[in-house]
PDB file of N, CA and C in Angstrom:
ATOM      1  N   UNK A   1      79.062 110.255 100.859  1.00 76.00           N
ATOM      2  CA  UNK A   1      79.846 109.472  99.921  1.00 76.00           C
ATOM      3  C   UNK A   1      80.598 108.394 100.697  1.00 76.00           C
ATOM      4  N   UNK A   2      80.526 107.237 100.141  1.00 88.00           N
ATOM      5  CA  UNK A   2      81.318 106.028 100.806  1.00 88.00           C
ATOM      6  C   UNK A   2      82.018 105.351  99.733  1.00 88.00           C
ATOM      7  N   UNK A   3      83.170 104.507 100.747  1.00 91.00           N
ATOM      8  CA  UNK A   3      84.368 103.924  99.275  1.00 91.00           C
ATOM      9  C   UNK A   3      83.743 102.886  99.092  1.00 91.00           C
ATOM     10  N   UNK A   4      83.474 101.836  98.104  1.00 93.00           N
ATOM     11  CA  UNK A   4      83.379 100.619  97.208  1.00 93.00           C
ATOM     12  C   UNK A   4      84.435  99.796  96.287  1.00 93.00           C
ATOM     13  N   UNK A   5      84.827  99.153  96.828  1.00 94.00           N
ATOM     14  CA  UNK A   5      86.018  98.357  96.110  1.00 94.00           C
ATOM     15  C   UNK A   5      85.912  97.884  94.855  1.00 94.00           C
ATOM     16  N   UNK A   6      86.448  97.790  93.460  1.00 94.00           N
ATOM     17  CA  UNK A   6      86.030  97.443  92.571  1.00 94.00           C
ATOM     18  C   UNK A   6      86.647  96.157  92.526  1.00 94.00           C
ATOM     19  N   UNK A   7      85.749  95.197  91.397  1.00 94.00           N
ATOM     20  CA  UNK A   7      86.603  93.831  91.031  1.00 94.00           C
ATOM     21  C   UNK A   7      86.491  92.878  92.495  1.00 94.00           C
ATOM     22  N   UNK A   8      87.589  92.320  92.147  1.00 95.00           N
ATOM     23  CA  UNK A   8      87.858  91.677  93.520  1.00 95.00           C
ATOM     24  C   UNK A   8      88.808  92.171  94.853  1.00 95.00           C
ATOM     25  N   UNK A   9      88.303  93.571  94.989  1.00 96.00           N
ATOM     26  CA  UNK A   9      89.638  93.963  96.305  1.00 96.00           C
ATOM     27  C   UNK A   9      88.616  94.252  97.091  1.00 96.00           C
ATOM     28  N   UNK A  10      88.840  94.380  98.543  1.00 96.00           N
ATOM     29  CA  UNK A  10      88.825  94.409  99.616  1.00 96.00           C
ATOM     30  C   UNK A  10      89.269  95.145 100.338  1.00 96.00           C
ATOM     31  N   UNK A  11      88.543  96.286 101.087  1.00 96.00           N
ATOM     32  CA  UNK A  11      88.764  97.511 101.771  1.00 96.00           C
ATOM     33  C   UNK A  11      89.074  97.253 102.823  1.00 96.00           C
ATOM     34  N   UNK A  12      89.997  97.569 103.921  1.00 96.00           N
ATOM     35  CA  UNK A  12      90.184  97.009 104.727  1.00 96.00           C
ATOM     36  C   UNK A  12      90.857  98.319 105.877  1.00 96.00           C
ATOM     37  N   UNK A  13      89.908  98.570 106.898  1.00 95.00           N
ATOM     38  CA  UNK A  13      90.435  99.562 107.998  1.00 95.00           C
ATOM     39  C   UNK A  13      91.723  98.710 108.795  1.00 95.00           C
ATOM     40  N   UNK A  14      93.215  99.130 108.557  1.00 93.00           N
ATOM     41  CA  UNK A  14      94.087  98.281 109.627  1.00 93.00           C
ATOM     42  C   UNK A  14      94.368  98.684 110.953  1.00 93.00           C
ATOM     43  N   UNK A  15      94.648  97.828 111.613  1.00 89.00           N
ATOM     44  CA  UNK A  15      94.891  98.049 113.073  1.00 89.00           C
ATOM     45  C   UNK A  15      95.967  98.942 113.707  1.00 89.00           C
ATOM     46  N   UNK A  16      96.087  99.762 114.212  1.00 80.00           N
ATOM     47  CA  UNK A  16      97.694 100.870 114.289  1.00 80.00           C
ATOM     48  C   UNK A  16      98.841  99.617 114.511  1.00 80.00           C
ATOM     49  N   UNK A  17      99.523  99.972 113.809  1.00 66.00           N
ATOM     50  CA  UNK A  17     100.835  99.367 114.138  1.00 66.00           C
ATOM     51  C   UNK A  17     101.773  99.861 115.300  1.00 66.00           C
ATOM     52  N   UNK A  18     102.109  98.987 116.513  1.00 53.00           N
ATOM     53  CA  UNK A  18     102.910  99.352 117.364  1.00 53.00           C
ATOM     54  C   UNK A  18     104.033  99.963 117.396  1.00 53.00           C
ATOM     55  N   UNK A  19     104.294 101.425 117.863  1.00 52.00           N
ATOM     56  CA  UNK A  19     105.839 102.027 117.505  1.00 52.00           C
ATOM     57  C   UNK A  19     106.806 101.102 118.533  1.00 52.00           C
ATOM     58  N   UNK A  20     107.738 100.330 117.799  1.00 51.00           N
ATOM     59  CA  UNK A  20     108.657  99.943 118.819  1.00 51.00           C
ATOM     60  C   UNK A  20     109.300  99.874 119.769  1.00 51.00           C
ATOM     61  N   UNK A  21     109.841 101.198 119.899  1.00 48.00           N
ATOM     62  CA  UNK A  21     110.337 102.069 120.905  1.00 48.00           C
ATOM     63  C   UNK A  21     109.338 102.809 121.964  1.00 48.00           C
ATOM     64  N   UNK A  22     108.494 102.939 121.548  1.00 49.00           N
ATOM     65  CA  UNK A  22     107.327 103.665 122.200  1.00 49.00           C
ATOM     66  C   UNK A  22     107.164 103.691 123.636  1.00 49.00           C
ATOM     67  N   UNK A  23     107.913 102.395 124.642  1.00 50.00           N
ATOM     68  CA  UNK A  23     107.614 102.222 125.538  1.00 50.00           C
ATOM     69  C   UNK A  23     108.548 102.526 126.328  1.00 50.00           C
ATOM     70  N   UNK A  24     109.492 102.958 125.563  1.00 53.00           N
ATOM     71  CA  UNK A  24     110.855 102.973 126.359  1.00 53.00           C
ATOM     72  C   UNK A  24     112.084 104.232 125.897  1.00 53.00           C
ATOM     73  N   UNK A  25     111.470 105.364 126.176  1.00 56.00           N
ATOM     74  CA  UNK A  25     111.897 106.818 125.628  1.00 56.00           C
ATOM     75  C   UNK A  25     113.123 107.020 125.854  1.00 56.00           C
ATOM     76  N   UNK A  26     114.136 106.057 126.638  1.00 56.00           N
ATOM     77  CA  UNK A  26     115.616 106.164 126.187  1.00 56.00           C
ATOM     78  C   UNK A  26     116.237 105.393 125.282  1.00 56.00           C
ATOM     79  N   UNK A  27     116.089 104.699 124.431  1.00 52.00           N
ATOM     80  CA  UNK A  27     116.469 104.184 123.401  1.00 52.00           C
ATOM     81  C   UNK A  27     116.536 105.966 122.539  1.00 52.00           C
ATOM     82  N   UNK A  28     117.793 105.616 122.194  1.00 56.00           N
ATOM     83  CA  UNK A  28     118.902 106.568 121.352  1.00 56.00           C
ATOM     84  C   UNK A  28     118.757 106.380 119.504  1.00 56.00           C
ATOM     85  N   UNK A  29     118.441 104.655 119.554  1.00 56.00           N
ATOM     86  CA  UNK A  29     118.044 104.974 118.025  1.00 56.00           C
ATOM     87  C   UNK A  29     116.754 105.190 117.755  1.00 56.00           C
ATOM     88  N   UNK A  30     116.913 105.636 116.349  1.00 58.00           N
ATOM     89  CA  UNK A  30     115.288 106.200 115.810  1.00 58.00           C
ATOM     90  C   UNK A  30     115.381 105.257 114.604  1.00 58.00           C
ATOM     91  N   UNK A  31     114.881 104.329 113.679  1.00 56.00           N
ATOM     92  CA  UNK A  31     114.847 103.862 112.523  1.00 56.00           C
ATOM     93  C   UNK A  31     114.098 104.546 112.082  1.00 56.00           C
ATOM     94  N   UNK A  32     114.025 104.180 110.297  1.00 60.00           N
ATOM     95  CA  UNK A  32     113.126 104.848 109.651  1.00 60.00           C
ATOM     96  C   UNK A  32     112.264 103.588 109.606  1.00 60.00           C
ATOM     97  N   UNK A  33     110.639 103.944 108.938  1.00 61.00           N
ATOM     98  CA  UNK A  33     109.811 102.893 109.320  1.00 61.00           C
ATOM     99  C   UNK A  33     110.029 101.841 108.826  1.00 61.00           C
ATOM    100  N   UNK A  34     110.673 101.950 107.551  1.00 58.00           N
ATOM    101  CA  UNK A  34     110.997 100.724 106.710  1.00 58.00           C
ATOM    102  C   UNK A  34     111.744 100.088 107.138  1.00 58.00           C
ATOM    103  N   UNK A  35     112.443 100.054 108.572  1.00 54.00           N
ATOM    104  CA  UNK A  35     113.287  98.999 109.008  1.00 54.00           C
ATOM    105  C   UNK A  35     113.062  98.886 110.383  1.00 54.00           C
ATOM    106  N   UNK A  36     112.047  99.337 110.800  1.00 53.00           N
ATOM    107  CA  UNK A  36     111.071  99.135 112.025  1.00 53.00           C
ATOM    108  C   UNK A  36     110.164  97.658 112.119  1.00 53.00           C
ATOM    109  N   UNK A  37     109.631  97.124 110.841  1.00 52.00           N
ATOM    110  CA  UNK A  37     108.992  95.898 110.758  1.00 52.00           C
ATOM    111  C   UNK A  37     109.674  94.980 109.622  1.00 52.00           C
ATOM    112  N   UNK A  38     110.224  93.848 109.743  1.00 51.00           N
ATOM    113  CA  UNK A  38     110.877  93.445 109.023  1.00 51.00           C
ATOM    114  C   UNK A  38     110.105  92.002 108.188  1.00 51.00           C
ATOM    115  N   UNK A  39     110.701  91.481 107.401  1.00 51.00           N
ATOM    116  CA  UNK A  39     110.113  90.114 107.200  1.00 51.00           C
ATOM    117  C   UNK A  39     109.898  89.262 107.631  1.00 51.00           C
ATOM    118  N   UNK A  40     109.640  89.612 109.145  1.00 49.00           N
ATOM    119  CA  UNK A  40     109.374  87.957 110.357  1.00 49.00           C
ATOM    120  C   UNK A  40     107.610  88.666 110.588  1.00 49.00           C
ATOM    121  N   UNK A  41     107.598  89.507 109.864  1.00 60.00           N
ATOM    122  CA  UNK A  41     106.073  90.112 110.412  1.00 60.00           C
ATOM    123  C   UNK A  41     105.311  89.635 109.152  1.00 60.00           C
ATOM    124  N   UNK A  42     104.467  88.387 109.361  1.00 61.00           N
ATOM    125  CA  UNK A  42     104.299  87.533 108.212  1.00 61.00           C
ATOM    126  C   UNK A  42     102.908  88.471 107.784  1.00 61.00           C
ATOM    127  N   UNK A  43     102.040  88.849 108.664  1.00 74.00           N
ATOM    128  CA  UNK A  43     101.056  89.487 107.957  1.00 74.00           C
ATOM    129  C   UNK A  43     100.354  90.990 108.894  1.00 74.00           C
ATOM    130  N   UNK A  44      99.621  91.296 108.246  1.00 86.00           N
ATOM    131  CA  UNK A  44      98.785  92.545 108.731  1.00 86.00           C
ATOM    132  C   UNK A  44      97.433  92.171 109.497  1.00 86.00           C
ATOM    133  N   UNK A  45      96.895  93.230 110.199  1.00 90.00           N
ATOM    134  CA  UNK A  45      95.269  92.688 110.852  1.00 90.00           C
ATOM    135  C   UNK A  45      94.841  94.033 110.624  1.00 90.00           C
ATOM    136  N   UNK A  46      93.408  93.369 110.353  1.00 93.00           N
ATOM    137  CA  UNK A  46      92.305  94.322 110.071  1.00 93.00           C
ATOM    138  C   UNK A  46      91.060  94.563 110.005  1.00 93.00           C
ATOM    139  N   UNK A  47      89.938  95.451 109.765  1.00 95.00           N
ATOM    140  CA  UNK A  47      88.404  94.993 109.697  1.00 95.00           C
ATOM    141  C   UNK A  47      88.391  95.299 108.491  1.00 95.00           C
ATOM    142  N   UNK A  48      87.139  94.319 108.147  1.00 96.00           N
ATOM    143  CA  UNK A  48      86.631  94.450 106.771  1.00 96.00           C
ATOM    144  C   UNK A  48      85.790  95.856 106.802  1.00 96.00           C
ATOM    145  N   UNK A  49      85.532  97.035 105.651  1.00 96.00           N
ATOM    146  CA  UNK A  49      85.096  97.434 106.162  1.00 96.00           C
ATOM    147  C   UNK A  49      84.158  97.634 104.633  1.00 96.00           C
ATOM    148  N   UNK A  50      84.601  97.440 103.480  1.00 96.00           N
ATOM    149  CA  UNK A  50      83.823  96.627 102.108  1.00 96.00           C
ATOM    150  C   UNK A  50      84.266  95.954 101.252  1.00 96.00           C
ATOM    151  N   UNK A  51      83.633  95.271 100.578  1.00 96.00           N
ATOM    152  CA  UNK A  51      83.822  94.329  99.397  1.00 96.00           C
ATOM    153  C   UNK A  51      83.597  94.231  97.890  1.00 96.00           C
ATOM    154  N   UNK A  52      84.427  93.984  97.285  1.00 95.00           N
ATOM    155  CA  UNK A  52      84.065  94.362  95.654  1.00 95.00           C
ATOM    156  C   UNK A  52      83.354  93.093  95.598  1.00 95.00           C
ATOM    157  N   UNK A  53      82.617  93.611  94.335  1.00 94.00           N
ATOM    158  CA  UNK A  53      81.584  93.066  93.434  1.00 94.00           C
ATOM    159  C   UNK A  53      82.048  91.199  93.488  1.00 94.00           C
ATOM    160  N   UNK A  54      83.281  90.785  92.725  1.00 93.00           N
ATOM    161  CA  UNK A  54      83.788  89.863  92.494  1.00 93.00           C
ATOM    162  C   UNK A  54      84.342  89.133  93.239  1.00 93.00           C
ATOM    163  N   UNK A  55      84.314  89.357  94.733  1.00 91.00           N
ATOM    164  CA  UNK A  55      84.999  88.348  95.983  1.00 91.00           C
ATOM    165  C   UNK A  55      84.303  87.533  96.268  1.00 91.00           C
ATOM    166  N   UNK A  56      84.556  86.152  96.393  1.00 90.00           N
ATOM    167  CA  UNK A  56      83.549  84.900  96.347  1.00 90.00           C
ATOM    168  C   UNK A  56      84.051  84.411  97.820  1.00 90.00           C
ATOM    169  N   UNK A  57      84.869  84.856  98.820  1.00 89.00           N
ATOM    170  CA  UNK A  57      85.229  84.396  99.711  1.00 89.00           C
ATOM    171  C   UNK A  57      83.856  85.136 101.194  1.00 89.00           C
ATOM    172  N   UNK A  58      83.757  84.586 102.121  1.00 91.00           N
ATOM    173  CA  UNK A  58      82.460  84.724 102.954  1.00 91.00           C
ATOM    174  C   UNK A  58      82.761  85.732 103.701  1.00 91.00           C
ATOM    175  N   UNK A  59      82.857  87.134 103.418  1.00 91.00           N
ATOM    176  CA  UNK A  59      83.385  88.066 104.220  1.00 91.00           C
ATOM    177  C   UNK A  59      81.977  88.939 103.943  1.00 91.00           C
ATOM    178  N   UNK A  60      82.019  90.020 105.357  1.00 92.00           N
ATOM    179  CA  UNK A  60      81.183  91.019 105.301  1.00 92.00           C
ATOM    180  C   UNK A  60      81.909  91.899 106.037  1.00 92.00           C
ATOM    181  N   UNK A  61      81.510  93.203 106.040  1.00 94.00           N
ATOM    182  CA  UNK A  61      81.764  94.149 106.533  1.00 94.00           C
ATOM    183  C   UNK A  61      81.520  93.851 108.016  1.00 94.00           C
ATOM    184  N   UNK A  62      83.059  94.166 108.862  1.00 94.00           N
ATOM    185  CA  UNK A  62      83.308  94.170 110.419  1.00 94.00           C
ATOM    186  C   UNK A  62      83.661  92.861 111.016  1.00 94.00           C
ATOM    187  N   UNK A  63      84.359  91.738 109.522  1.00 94.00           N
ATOM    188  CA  UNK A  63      84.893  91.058 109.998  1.00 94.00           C
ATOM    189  C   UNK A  63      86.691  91.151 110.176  1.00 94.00           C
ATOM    190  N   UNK A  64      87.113  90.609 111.344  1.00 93.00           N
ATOM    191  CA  UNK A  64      88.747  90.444 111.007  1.00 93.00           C
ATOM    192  C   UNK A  64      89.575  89.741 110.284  1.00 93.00           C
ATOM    193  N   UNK A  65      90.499  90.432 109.898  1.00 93.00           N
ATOM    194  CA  UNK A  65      91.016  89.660 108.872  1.00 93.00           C
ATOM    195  C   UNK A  65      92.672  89.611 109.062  1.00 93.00           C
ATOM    196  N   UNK A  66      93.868  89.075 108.470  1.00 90.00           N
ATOM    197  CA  UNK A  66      95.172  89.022 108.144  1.00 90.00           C
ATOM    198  C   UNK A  66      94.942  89.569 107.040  1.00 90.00           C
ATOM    199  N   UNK A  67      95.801  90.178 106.798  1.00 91.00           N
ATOM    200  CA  UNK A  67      96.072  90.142 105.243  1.00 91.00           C
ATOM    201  C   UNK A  67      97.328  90.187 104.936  1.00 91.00           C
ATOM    202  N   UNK A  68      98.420  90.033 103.309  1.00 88.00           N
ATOM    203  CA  UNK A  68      99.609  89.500 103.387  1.00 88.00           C
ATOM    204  C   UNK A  68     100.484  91.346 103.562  1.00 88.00           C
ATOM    205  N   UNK A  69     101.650  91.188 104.142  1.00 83.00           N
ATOM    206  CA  UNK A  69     102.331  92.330 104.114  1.00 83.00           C
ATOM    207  C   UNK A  69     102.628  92.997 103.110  1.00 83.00           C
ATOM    208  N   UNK A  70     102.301  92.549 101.570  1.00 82.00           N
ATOM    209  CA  UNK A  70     103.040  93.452 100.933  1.00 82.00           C
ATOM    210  C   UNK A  70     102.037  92.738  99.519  1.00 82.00           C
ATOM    211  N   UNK A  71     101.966  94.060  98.628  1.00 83.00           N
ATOM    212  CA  UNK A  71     100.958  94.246  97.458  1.00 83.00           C
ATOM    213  C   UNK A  71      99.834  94.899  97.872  1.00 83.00           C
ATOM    214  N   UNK A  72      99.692  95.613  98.893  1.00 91.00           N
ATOM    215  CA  UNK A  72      98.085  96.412  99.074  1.00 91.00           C
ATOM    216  C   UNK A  72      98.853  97.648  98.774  1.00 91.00           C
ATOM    217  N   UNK A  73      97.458  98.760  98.549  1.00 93.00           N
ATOM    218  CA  UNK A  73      97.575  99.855  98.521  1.00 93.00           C
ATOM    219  C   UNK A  73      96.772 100.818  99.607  1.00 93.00           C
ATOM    220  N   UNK A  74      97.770 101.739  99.848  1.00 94.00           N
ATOM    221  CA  UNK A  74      97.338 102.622 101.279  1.00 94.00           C
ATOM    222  C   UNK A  74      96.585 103.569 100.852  1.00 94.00           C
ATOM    223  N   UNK A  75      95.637 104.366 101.586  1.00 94.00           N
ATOM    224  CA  UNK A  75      94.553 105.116 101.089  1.00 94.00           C
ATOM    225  C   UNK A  75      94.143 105.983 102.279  1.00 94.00           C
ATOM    226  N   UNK A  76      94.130 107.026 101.980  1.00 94.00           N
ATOM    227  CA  UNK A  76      93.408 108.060 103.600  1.00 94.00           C
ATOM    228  C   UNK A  76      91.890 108.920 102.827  1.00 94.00           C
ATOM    229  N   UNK A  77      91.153 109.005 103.903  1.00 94.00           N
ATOM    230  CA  UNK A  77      89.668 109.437 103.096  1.00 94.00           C
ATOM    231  C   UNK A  77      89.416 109.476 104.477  1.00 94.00           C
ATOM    232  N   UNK A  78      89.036 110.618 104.150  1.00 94.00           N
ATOM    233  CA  UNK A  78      88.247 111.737 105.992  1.00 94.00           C
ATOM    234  C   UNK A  78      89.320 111.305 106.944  1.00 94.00           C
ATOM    235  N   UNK A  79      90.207 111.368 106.742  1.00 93.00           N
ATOM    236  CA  UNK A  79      91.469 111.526 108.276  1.00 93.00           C
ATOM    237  C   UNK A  79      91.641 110.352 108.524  1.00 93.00           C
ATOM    238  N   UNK A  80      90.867 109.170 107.864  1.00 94.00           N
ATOM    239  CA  UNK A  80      90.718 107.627 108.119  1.00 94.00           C
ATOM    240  C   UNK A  80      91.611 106.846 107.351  1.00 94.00           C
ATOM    241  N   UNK A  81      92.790 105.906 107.374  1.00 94.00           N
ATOM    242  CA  UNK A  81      93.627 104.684 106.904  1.00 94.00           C
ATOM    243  C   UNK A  81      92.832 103.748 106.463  1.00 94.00           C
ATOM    244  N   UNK A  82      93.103 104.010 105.509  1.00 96.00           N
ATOM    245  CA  UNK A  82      92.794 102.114 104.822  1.00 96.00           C
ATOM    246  C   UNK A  82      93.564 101.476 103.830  1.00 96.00           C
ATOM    247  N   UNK A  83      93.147 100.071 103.488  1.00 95.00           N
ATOM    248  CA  UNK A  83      94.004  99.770 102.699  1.00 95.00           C
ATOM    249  C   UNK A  83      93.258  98.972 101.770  1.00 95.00           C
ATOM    250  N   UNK A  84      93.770  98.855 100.227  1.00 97.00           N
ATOM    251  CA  UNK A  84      92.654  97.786  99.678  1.00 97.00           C
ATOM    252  C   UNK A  84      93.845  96.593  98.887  1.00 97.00           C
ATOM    253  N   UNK A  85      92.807  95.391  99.340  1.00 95.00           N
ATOM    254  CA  UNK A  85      93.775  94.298  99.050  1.00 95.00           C
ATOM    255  C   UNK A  85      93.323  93.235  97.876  1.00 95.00           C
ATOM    256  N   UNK A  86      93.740  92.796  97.397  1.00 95.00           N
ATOM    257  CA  UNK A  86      93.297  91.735  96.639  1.00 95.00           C
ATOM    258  C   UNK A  86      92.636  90.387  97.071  1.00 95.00           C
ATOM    259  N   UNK A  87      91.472  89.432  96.942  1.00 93.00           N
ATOM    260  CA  UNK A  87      90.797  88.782  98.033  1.00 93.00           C
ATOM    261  C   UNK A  87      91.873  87.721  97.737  1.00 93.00           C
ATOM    262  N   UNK A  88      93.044  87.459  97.045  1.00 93.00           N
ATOM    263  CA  UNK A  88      93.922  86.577  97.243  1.00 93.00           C
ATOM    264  C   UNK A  88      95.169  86.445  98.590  1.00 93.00           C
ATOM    265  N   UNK A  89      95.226  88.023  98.751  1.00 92.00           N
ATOM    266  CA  UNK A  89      96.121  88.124  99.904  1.00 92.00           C
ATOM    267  C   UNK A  89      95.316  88.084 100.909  1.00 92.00           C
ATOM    268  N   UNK A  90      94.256  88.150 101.584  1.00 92.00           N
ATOM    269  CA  UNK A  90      93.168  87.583 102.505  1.00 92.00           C
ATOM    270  C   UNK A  90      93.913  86.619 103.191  1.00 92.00           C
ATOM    271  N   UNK A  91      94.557  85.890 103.982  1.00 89.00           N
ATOM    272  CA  UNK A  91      95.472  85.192 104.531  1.00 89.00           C
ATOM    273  C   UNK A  91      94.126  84.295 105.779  1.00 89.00           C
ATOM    274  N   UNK A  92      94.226  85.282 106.769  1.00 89.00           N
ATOM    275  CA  UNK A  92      93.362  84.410 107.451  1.00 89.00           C
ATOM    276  C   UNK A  92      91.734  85.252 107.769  1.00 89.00           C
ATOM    277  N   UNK A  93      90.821  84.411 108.420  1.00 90.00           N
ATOM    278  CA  UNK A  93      89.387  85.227 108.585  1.00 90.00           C
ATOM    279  C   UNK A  93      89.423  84.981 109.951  1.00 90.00           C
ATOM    280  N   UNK A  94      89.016  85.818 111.312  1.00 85.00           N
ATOM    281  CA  UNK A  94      88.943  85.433 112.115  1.00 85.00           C
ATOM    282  C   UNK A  94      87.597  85.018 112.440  1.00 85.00           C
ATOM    283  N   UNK A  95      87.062  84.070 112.702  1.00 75.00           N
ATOM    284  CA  UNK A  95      85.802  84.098 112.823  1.00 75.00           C
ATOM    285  C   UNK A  95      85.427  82.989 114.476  1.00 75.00           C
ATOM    286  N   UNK A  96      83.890  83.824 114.817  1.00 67.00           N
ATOM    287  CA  UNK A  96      83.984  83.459 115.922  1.00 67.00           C
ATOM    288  C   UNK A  96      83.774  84.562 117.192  1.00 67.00           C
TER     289      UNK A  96
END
């Protein structure tokens, strides 16, 4: 069984997000995540990994992408993260 995006969204495996602190185990504060990445973090990165029916933009599966920080929905299936986005928040394609 594999996922398929309906309409126009866009499945999208994202890249781990860096723990902040991570590098430096004496830092005393802990945030919660929601104030770990703030609004200077203009977008997300990711692979394509499928496409609904209705996306007219030139993407295939295992390309990179941006996508915008906020309006996707998070999704886990076999121990695996994903997220599916609307092909409007699609921000940038990396191509190349």
């Amino acid at each position: 069984m594999s996922l398929h995006p309906t309409y126009d969204k866009v499945l999208i495996r994202p890249d781990a997000q860096p723990a902040p602190y991570a590098a430096d185990p004496s830092h005393k504060i802990i945030l919660p995540d929601r104030y770990q990445y703030g609004p200077w973090d203009p977008a997300h990165v990711g692979t394509v990994v499928a496409i609904g029916p209705n996306v007219e933009l030139p993407l295939k599966a295992g390309d990179r992408v941006y996508y915008a920080k906020w309006g996707y929905a998070k999704l886990t299936y076999q121990a695996q993260d994903y997220v599916v986005v609307h092909k409007q928040d699609i921000l940038v394609m990396a191509v190349g």
